[in-house]
Tab-separated table of C-alpha atoms in Angstrom:
chain	number	residue	atom	x	y	z
N	1	UNK	CA	3.144	-16.049	6.657
N	2	UNK	CA	2.680	-13.565	3.824
N	3	UNK	CA	-1.106	-13.935	3.718
N	4	UNK	CA	-2.528	-15.913	6.640
N	5	UNK	CA	-5.087	-13.353	7.788
N	6	UNK	CA	-8.621	-14.707	8.152
N	7	UNK	CA	-11.417	-12.284	8.948
N	8	UNK	CA	-13.613	-15.122	10.232
N	9	UNK	CA	-10.926	-16.327	12.644
N	10	UNK	CA	-10.123	-12.790	13.798
N	11	UNK	CA	-13.818	-12.072	14.318
N	12	UNK	CA	-14.262	-15.187	16.442
N	13	UNK	CA	-11.253	-14.235	18.573
N	14	UNK	CA	-12.508	-10.668	18.847
N	15	UNK	CA	-15.814	-11.837	20.286
N	16	UNK	CA	-13.891	-13.358	23.182
N	17	UNK	CA	-11.102	-10.856	23.799
N	18	UNK	CA	-12.201	-7.700	22.038
N	19	UNK	CA	-13.535	-5.770	25.000
N	20	UNK	CA	-10.306	-6.129	26.929
N	21	UNK	CA	-7.909	-5.748	23.984
N	22	UNK	CA	-9.471	-2.969	21.978
N	23	UNK	CA	-11.331	-0.619	24.309
N	24	UNK	CA	-11.202	1.228	27.604
N	25	UNK	CA	-13.937	2.667	29.788
N	26	UNK	CA	-13.947	6.435	29.968
N	27	UNK	CA	-16.321	9.336	30.672
N	28	UNK	CA	-16.753	9.661	26.895
N	29	UNK	CA	-18.870	6.514	26.873
N	30	UNK	CA	-21.315	7.938	29.382
N	31	UNK	CA	-22.149	11.346	27.949
N	32	UNK	CA	-21.598	11.185	24.206
N	33	UNK	CA	-24.171	9.917	21.766
N	34	UNK	CA	-23.494	7.371	19.085
N	35	UNK	CA	-21.986	3.933	19.146
N	36	UNK	CA	-18.919	3.197	21.209
N	37	UNK	CA	-15.792	1.470	20.053
N	38	UNK	CA	-16.729	-1.501	17.845
N	39	UNK	CA	-14.179	-4.295	18.143
N	40	UNK	CA	-16.033	-6.394	15.534
N	41	UNK	CA	-15.352	-3.940	12.711
N	42	UNK	CA	-13.283	-5.498	9.887
N	43	UNK	CA	-10.691	-2.710	9.912
N	44	UNK	CA	-10.203	-2.990	13.693
N	45	UNK	CA	-9.742	-6.762	13.509
N	46	UNK	CA	-7.323	-6.290	10.625
N	47	UNK	CA	-5.270	-3.863	12.697
N	48	UNK	CA	-5.233	-6.185	15.692
N	49	UNK	CA	-3.938	-9.026	13.532
N	50	UNK	CA	-1.354	-6.757	11.900
N	51	UNK	CA	-0.034	-5.452	15.224
N	52	UNK	CA	0.277	-8.956	16.644
N	53	UNK	CA	2.141	-10.203	13.579
N	54	UNK	CA	4.568	-7.272	13.643
N	55	UNK	CA	5.248	-7.660	17.362
N	56	UNK	CA	5.530	-11.432	17.520
N	57	UNK	CA	6.894	-12.747	14.204
N	58	UNK	CA	10.422	-11.566	13.432
N	59	UNK	CA	11.886	-14.347	11.256
N	60	UNK	CA	9.152	-14.933	8.666
N	61	UNK	CA	7.822	-12.952	5.715
N	62	UNK	CA	5.982	-9.801	6.739
N	63	UNK	CA	2.235	-10.351	6.531
N	64	UNK	CA	0.311	-8.882	3.636
N	65	UNK	CA	-2.344	-7.612	6.054
N	66	UNK	CA	0.267	-5.725	8.082
N	67	UNK	CA	1.608	-3.900	5.003
N	68	UNK	CA	-1.821	-3.241	3.540
N	69	UNK	CA	-3.432	-1.991	6.733
N	70	UNK	CA	-0.450	0.146	7.746
N	71	UNK	CA	-0.215	1.858	4.352
N	72	UNK	CA	-3.998	2.298	4.218
N	73	UNK	CA	-3.933	4.000	7.617
N	74	UNK	CA	-0.939	6.058	6.497
N	75	UNK	CA	-2.984	7.318	3.521
N	76	UNK	CA	-5.611	8.684	5.900
N	77	UNK	CA	-3.156	11.382	6.995
N	78	UNK	CA	-2.518	12.817	3.517
N	79	UNK	CA	-4.312	15.620	1.683
N	80	UNK	CA	-7.413	15.081	-0.420
N	81	UNK	CA	-5.475	16.188	-3.516
N	82	UNK	CA	-2.876	13.504	-2.826
N	83	UNK	CA	-5.514	10.799	-2.395
N	84	UNK	CA	-7.148	11.919	-5.638
N	85	UNK	CA	-4.114	10.970	-7.724
N	86	UNK	CA	-2.917	7.827	-5.890
N	87	UNK	CA	-4.004	4.184	-5.918
N	88	UNK	CA	-2.594	1.445	-3.695
N	89	UNK	CA	-2.627	-2.319	-4.286
N	90	UNK	CA	-0.992	-4.620	-1.729
N	91	UNK	CA	-0.659	-8.359	-2.273
N	92	UNK	CA	-2.763	-8.358	-5.426
N	93	UNK	CA	-2.571	-9.548	-8.094
N	94	UNK	CA	-0.985	-12.329	-6.000
N	95	UNK	CA	1.050	-14.965	-7.810
N	96	UNK	CA	1.139	-13.462	-11.294
N	97	UNK	CA	4.907	-12.922	-11.074
N	98	UNK	CA	5.639	-16.252	-9.370
N	99	UNK	CA	8.320	-18.493	-10.857
N	100	UNK	CA	6.110	-21.600	-10.901
N	101	UNK	CA	3.303	-20.080	-12.963
N	102	UNK	CA	3.109	-20.415	-16.715
N	103	UNK	CA	1.595	-17.059	-17.467
N	104	UNK	CA	0.228	-17.436	-21.004
N	105	UNK	CA	-2.535	-15.231	-22.319
N	106	UNK	CA	-5.227	-15.031	-23.456
N	107	UNK	CA	-5.827	-18.752	-23.933
N	108	UNK	CA	-6.496	-19.753	-20.320
N	109	UNK	CA	-7.742	-17.983	-17.212
N	110	UNK	CA	-6.428	-19.658	-14.063
N	111	UNK	CA	-7.219	-18.824	-10.431
N	112	UNK	CA	-4.667	-16.014	-10.351
N	113	UNK	CA	-5.686	-14.421	-13.615
N	114	UNK	CA	-9.309	-14.281	-12.508
N	115	UNK	CA	-8.441	-11.231	-10.412
N	116	UNK	CA	-6.999	-9.318	-13.389
N	117	UNK	CA	-8.714	-10.583	-16.559
N	118	UNK	CA	-11.396	-8.115	-17.617
N	119	UNK	CA	-14.947	-9.328	-18.098
N	120	UNK	CA	-15.929	-9.712	-21.725
N	121	UNK	CA	-19.318	-10.094	-23.389
N	122	UNK	CA	-19.529	-13.779	-24.287
N	123	UNK	CA	-21.795	-13.069	-27.253
N	124	UNK	CA	-19.644	-10.658	-29.235
N	125	UNK	CA	-16.381	-10.478	-27.276
N	126	UNK	CA	-16.786	-6.777	-26.463
N	127	UNK	CA	-15.658	-5.128	-23.244
N	128	UNK	CA	-18.022	-5.573	-20.302
N	129	UNK	CA	-16.297	-4.450	-17.109
N	130	UNK	CA	-12.943	-4.380	-15.293
N	131	UNK	CA	-12.011	-6.464	-12.305
N	132	UNK	CA	-11.886	-4.441	-9.039
N	133	UNK	CA	-8.105	-4.134	-9.124
N	134	UNK	CA	-8.303	-1.858	-12.169
N	135	UNK	CA	-11.305	0.240	-11.153
N	136	UNK	CA	-9.189	2.401	-8.853
N	137	UNK	CA	-5.906	2.061	-10.758
N	138	UNK	CA	-7.404	3.524	-13.949
N	139	UNK	CA	-8.623	6.581	-12.040
N	140	UNK	CA	-5.212	7.412	-10.564
N	141	UNK	CA	-2.059	9.075	-11.858
N	142	UNK	CA	0.367	7.274	-9.542
N	143	UNK	CA	-0.273	3.619	-8.764
N	144	UNK	CA	1.688	1.738	-6.080
N	145	UNK	CA	1.682	-2.075	-6.310
N	146	UNK	CA	3.285	-3.979	-3.425
N	147	UNK	CA	3.389	-7.575	-4.636
N	148	UNK	CA	4.941	-10.826	-3.363
N	149	UNK	CA	7.314	-12.467	-5.818
N	150	UNK	CA	8.682	-15.846	-4.710
N	151	UNK	CA	8.675	-14.892	-1.037
N	152	UNK	CA	10.024	-11.360	-1.606
N	153	UNK	CA	7.975	-8.177	-1.361
N	154	UNK	CA	8.538	-5.954	-4.416
N	155	UNK	CA	7.217	-2.451	-5.133
N	156	UNK	CA	6.065	-1.440	-8.624
N	157	UNK	CA	5.293	2.250	-9.121
N	158	UNK	CA	3.497	3.367	-12.281
N	159	UNK	CA	2.642	6.808	-13.592
N	160	UNK	CA	-0.525	6.661	-15.712
N	161	UNK	CA	-1.628	9.176	-18.326
N	162	UNK	CA	-4.178	9.258	-21.109
N	163	UNK	CA	-3.000	7.900	-24.429
N	164	UNK	CA	0.245	9.663	-25.208
N	165	UNK	CA	1.060	10.882	-28.682
N	166	UNK	CA	3.938	13.347	-28.508
N	167	UNK	CA	3.374	14.980	-31.906
N	168	UNK	CA	-0.402	15.110	-31.608
N	169	UNK	CA	-0.389	16.691	-28.145
N	170	UNK	CA	2.736	18.811	-28.367
N	171	UNK	CA	0.961	22.180	-28.389
N	172	UNK	CA	-2.254	21.601	-26.477
N	173	UNK	CA	-3.401	20.237	-23.175
N	174	UNK	CA	-4.541	16.637	-23.051
N	175	UNK	CA	-7.817	15.541	-21.514
N	176	UNK	CA	-7.455	13.966	-18.084
N	177	UNK	CA	-10.797	12.158	-18.116
N	178	UNK	CA	-10.755	8.353	-18.058
N	179	UNK	CA	-13.416	6.433	-19.975
N	180	UNK	CA	-13.879	2.690	-19.431
N	181	UNK	CA	-12.812	0.684	-22.452
N	182	UNK	CA	-10.418	3.347	-23.745
N	183	UNK	CA	-6.673	2.796	-23.479
N	184	UNK	CA	-4.463	4.777	-21.145
N	185	UNK	CA	-0.683	4.674	-20.861
N	186	UNK	CA	1.773	3.609	-18.174
N	187	UNK	CA	4.210	6.405	-18.982
N	188	UNK	CA	6.865	5.717	-16.301
N	189	UNK	CA	7.407	2.450	-14.405
N	190	UNK	CA	9.927	1.718	-11.674
N	191	UNK	CA	10.533	-1.604	-9.906
N	192	UNK	CA	11.895	-1.377	-6.344
N	193	UNK	CA	13.384	-4.721	-5.279
N	194	UNK	CA	15.551	-4.614	-2.141
N	195	UNK	CA	16.684	-8.264	-1.971
N	196	UNK	CA	19.945	-9.176	-3.679
N	197	UNK	CA	19.295	-12.898	-4.201
N	198	UNK	CA	17.304	-13.490	-7.393
N	199	UNK	CA	16.715	-9.795	-8.066
N	200	UNK	CA	17.640	-9.876	-11.768
N	201	UNK	CA	15.343	-12.838	-12.417
N	202	UNK	CA	12.419	-11.192	-10.611
N	203	UNK	CA	12.863	-7.931	-12.532
N	204	UNK	CA	13.039	-9.807	-15.838
N	205	UNK	CA	9.835	-11.694	-15.044
N	206	UNK	CA	8.006	-8.512	-14.007
N	207	UNK	CA	9.039	-6.706	-17.199
N	208	UNK	CA	7.872	-9.644	-19.299
N	209	UNK	CA	4.505	-10.154	-17.610
N	210	UNK	CA	3.459	-6.657	-16.533
N	211	UNK	CA	2.463	-5.495	-20.063
N	212	UNK	CA	0.112	-8.473	-20.382
N	213	UNK	CA	-1.409	-7.879	-16.957
N	214	UNK	CA	-1.942	-4.161	-17.563
N	215	UNK	CA	-3.496	-4.860	-20.946
N	216	UNK	CA	-6.419	-6.471	-19.109
N	217	UNK	CA	-7.067	-3.013	-17.654
N	218	UNK	CA	-6.591	-1.384	-21.079
N	219	UNK	CA	-3.293	0.100	-19.907
N	220	UNK	CA	-0.492	0.154	-22.482
N	221	UNK	CA	3.251	0.456	-21.960
N	222	UNK	CA	4.751	2.558	-24.784
N	223	UNK	CA	8.327	2.667	-25.970
N	224	UNK	CA	9.148	6.236	-26.960
N	225	UNK	CA	12.637	6.814	-28.347
N	226	UNK	CA	14.549	9.811	-27.085
N	227	UNK	CA	12.372	10.250	-24.023
N	228	UNK	CA	12.300	8.775	-20.549
N	229	UNK	CA	11.785	5.028	-21.077
N	230	UNK	CA	8.740	3.445	-19.482
N	231	UNK	CA	10.968	1.008	-17.590
N	232	UNK	CA	14.067	2.461	-16.000
N	233	UNK	CA	16.470	1.303	-13.347
N	234	UNK	CA	16.305	2.544	-9.773
N	235	UNK	CA	19.535	3.900	-8.319
N	236	UNK	CA	20.696	3.863	-4.732
N	237	UNK	CA	18.310	1.183	-3.479
N	238	UNK	CA	18.992	-0.270	-0.027
N	239	UNK	CA	19.805	-3.963	-0.390
N	240	UNK	CA	19.222	-6.931	1.902
N	241	UNK	CA	21.551	-9.930	1.770
N	242	UNK	CA	20.264	-13.293	3.057
N	243	UNK	CA	17.384	-11.533	4.853
N	244	UNK	CA	14.602	-11.669	2.276
N	245	UNK	CA	11.961	-12.158	5.001
N	246	UNK	CA	12.518	-8.525	6.022
N	247	UNK	CA	11.821	-7.151	2.535
N	248	UNK	CA	8.296	-6.125	3.552
N	249	UNK	CA	9.651	-3.748	6.198
N	250	UNK	CA	12.024	-2.020	3.804
N	251	UNK	CA	9.499	-1.844	0.970
N	252	UNK	CA	6.975	-0.300	3.366
N	253	UNK	CA	9.512	2.381	4.284
N	254	UNK	CA	10.215	3.072	0.593
N	255	UNK	CA	6.502	3.531	-0.062
N	256	UNK	CA	6.275	6.002	2.816
N	257	UNK	CA	9.251	7.941	1.451
N	258	UNK	CA	7.616	8.116	-1.976
N	259	UNK	CA	4.289	9.144	-0.429
N	260	UNK	CA	5.998	12.039	1.338
N	261	UNK	CA	7.775	13.109	-1.845
N	262	UNK	CA	4.564	12.997	-3.827
N	263	UNK	CA	2.686	14.993	-1.202
N	264	UNK	CA	5.384	17.689	-1.480
N	265	UNK	CA	4.933	17.712	-5.266
N	266	UNK	CA	1.153	17.930	-4.924
N	267	UNK	CA	1.270	20.803	-2.438
N	268	UNK	CA	3.770	22.679	-4.591
N	269	UNK	CA	1.785	22.267	-7.798
N	270	UNK	CA	-1.813	22.629	-6.672
N	271	UNK	CA	-3.410	25.873	-7.812
N	272	UNK	CA	-7.216	26.077	-8.195
N	273	UNK	CA	-6.827	29.002	-10.599
N	274	UNK	CA	-4.685	26.992	-13.014
N	275	UNK	CA	-6.649	23.752	-13.125
N	276	UNK	CA	-7.162	20.636	-11.016
N	277	UNK	CA	-4.243	18.758	-9.525
N	278	UNK	CA	-4.725	16.029	-12.147
N	279	UNK	CA	-4.362	18.609	-14.922
N	280	UNK	CA	-1.342	20.163	-13.248
N	281	UNK	CA	0.482	16.823	-12.848
N	282	UNK	CA	-0.622	15.142	-16.055
N	283	UNK	CA	2.193	13.867	-18.299
N	284	UNK	CA	4.975	15.440	-16.254
N	285	UNK	CA	8.184	13.825	-15.089
N	286	UNK	CA	8.589	14.964	-11.496
N	287	UNK	CA	12.308	14.628	-10.803
N	288	UNK	CA	11.963	15.115	-7.003
N	289	UNK	CA	9.625	12.137	-6.878
N	290	UNK	CA	11.636	9.723	-9.033
N	291	UNK	CA	15.095	10.596	-7.698
N	292	UNK	CA	17.111	7.877	-5.867
N	293	UNK	CA	16.239	6.997	-2.284
N	294	UNK	CA	19.345	6.898	-0.111
N	295	UNK	CA	18.436	4.585	2.724
N	296	UNK	CA	20.672	2.074	4.549
N	297	UNK	CA	19.479	-1.498	5.002
N	298	UNK	CA	20.833	-1.823	8.535
N	299	UNK	CA	18.984	-3.152	11.613
N	300	UNK	CA	18.189	0.364	12.810
N	301	UNK	CA	16.322	1.143	9.586
N	302	UNK	CA	14.317	-2.059	9.874
N	303	UNK	CA	13.482	-1.368	13.535
N	304	UNK	CA	12.238	2.073	12.557
N	305	UNK	CA	10.207	0.590	9.700
N	306	UNK	CA	8.503	-1.864	12.034
N	307	UNK	CA	7.857	0.903	14.555
N	308	UNK	CA	6.371	3.186	11.916
N	309	UNK	CA	4.064	0.423	10.735
N	310	UNK	CA	2.771	-0.114	14.267
N	311	UNK	CA	2.451	3.646	14.699
N	312	UNK	CA	0.345	3.912	11.535
N	313	UNK	CA	-1.944	1.181	12.822
N	314	UNK	CA	-2.390	2.916	16.162
N	315	UNK	CA	-3.102	6.252	14.468
N	316	UNK	CA	-5.619	4.664	12.122
N	317	UNK	CA	-7.257	2.807	15.013
N	318	UNK	CA	-7.693	6.026	16.962
N	319	UNK	CA	-8.741	8.215	14.059
N	320	UNK	CA	-11.398	5.919	12.596
N	321	UNK	CA	-12.877	5.162	16.019
N	322	UNK	CA	-13.387	8.779	17.116
N	323	UNK	CA	-10.254	8.518	19.263
N	324	UNK	CA	-11.870	5.876	21.475
N	325	UNK	CA	-8.785	3.661	21.415
N	326	UNK	CA	-5.574	3.352	23.328
N	327	UNK	CA	-2.164	1.886	22.568
N	328	UNK	CA	-0.190	-0.086	25.128
N	329	UNK	CA	3.272	-1.554	25.592
N	330	UNK	CA	3.144	-5.145	26.778
N	331	UNK	CA	5.983	-6.806	28.691
N	332	UNK	CA	5.199	-10.527	28.562
N	333	UNK	CA	7.053	-12.839	30.967
N	334	UNK	CA	8.646	-9.844	32.702
N	335	UNK	CA	8.870	-9.958	36.471
N	336	UNK	CA	9.339	-7.123	38.937
N	337	UNK	CA	10.275	-7.402	42.597
N	338	UNK	CA	7.487	-6.246	44.890
N	339	UNK	CA	7.859	-6.320	48.646
N	340	UNK	CA	9.470	-9.594	49.654
N	341	UNK	CA	8.867	-11.489	46.391
N	342	UNK	CA	8.476	-11.458	42.659
N	343	UNK	CA	5.271	-10.782	40.793
N	344	UNK	CA	4.303	-10.583	37.130
N	345	UNK	CA	4.320	-6.989	35.983
N	346	UNK	CA	0.927	-7.569	34.369
N	347	UNK	CA	-0.536	-8.852	37.639
N	348	UNK	CA	0.724	-5.759	39.415
N	349	UNK	CA	-1.371	-3.488	37.193
N	350	UNK	CA	-5.125	-3.035	37.100
N	351	UNK	CA	-6.833	-3.690	33.785
N	352	UNK	CA	-7.772	-0.391	32.170
N	353	UNK	CA	-11.416	-1.394	31.758
N	354	UNK	CA	-11.706	-2.008	35.506
N	355	UNK	CA	-10.321	1.384	36.535
N	356	UNK	CA	-12.918	4.070	37.151
N	357	UNK	CA	-11.734	7.634	36.674
N	358	UNK	CA	-12.723	10.677	38.705
N	359	UNK	CA	-14.387	12.345	35.742
N	360	UNK	CA	-11.585	14.810	35.100
N	361	UNK	CA	-9.651	12.848	32.482
N	362	UNK	CA	-9.057	14.309	29.045
N	363	UNK	CA	-11.478	13.016	26.435
N	364	UNK	CA	-8.567	12.296	24.075
């Protein structure tokens, strides 16, 4: 179930059920200008699918759409300076780290590599343009890749700087501009894999293939002796045993922890009188950000992770729809005793869209 979302299918379902599922009548609709809640919007349909998958499916791999949409909505709550230095890729490039793929470059471009291989001029072989995955990555300092590897969600975090030459740039500030076609450097890379089974093999495969993938975006991985290595181990990771299908929940929580750490770094370092946030953070090893994450992999942590994902979706739904959305707790197949008999708890309630208020309700 890692990537079964279909916009076409969700749109068709939304045409039938959208009014009841996504919206509620309120005084706001009668006296405010502009369009009301649009249940056909792609982001709203994505959220509806993500919420359903998180609520209903508990024993299969967490959906890509649920992770992507939740983290995207989470990003909406962070500062503009934070969003300026961060890029997020979820589920793509899909398959490039899979065991059953012979990843040989640059001889052949298969279906997977088509999403990473840069476009070249067929006449002279010169650079033409990057694939979309690298357009945002090259503009960021911190890039978060949440990728599926053989049924396990893995997080790759990269810190990107302009070409790094320690001797050349020892006594002067480096430029932080990024020009297409010019190489930049993945200065620090960390792989967060929370599943015990097969972890060493997955890490080995990522370390072997990632340099080739990044090269398509003109991103190099240097090896500088005596300094922090580009690849380094991650200490204190929570670990799942025989529960790889829950890796998406734990990886999502790790990303949120790292987001919060990075926001703290950004707020501490930003100073308009001493340069932009990109200049202030360029080519710096931020210990508070890279330090170990102490987090247990117990059921309580996973319950909280699932709840936070749903909470992000609800916040994003409300925020991007001018707060014309509501969240509900459903109790399917639950019966309550009313009078002399039993009745479905859903039948005992009036549908929100059928309830007319007295005009005094809060607009939020």
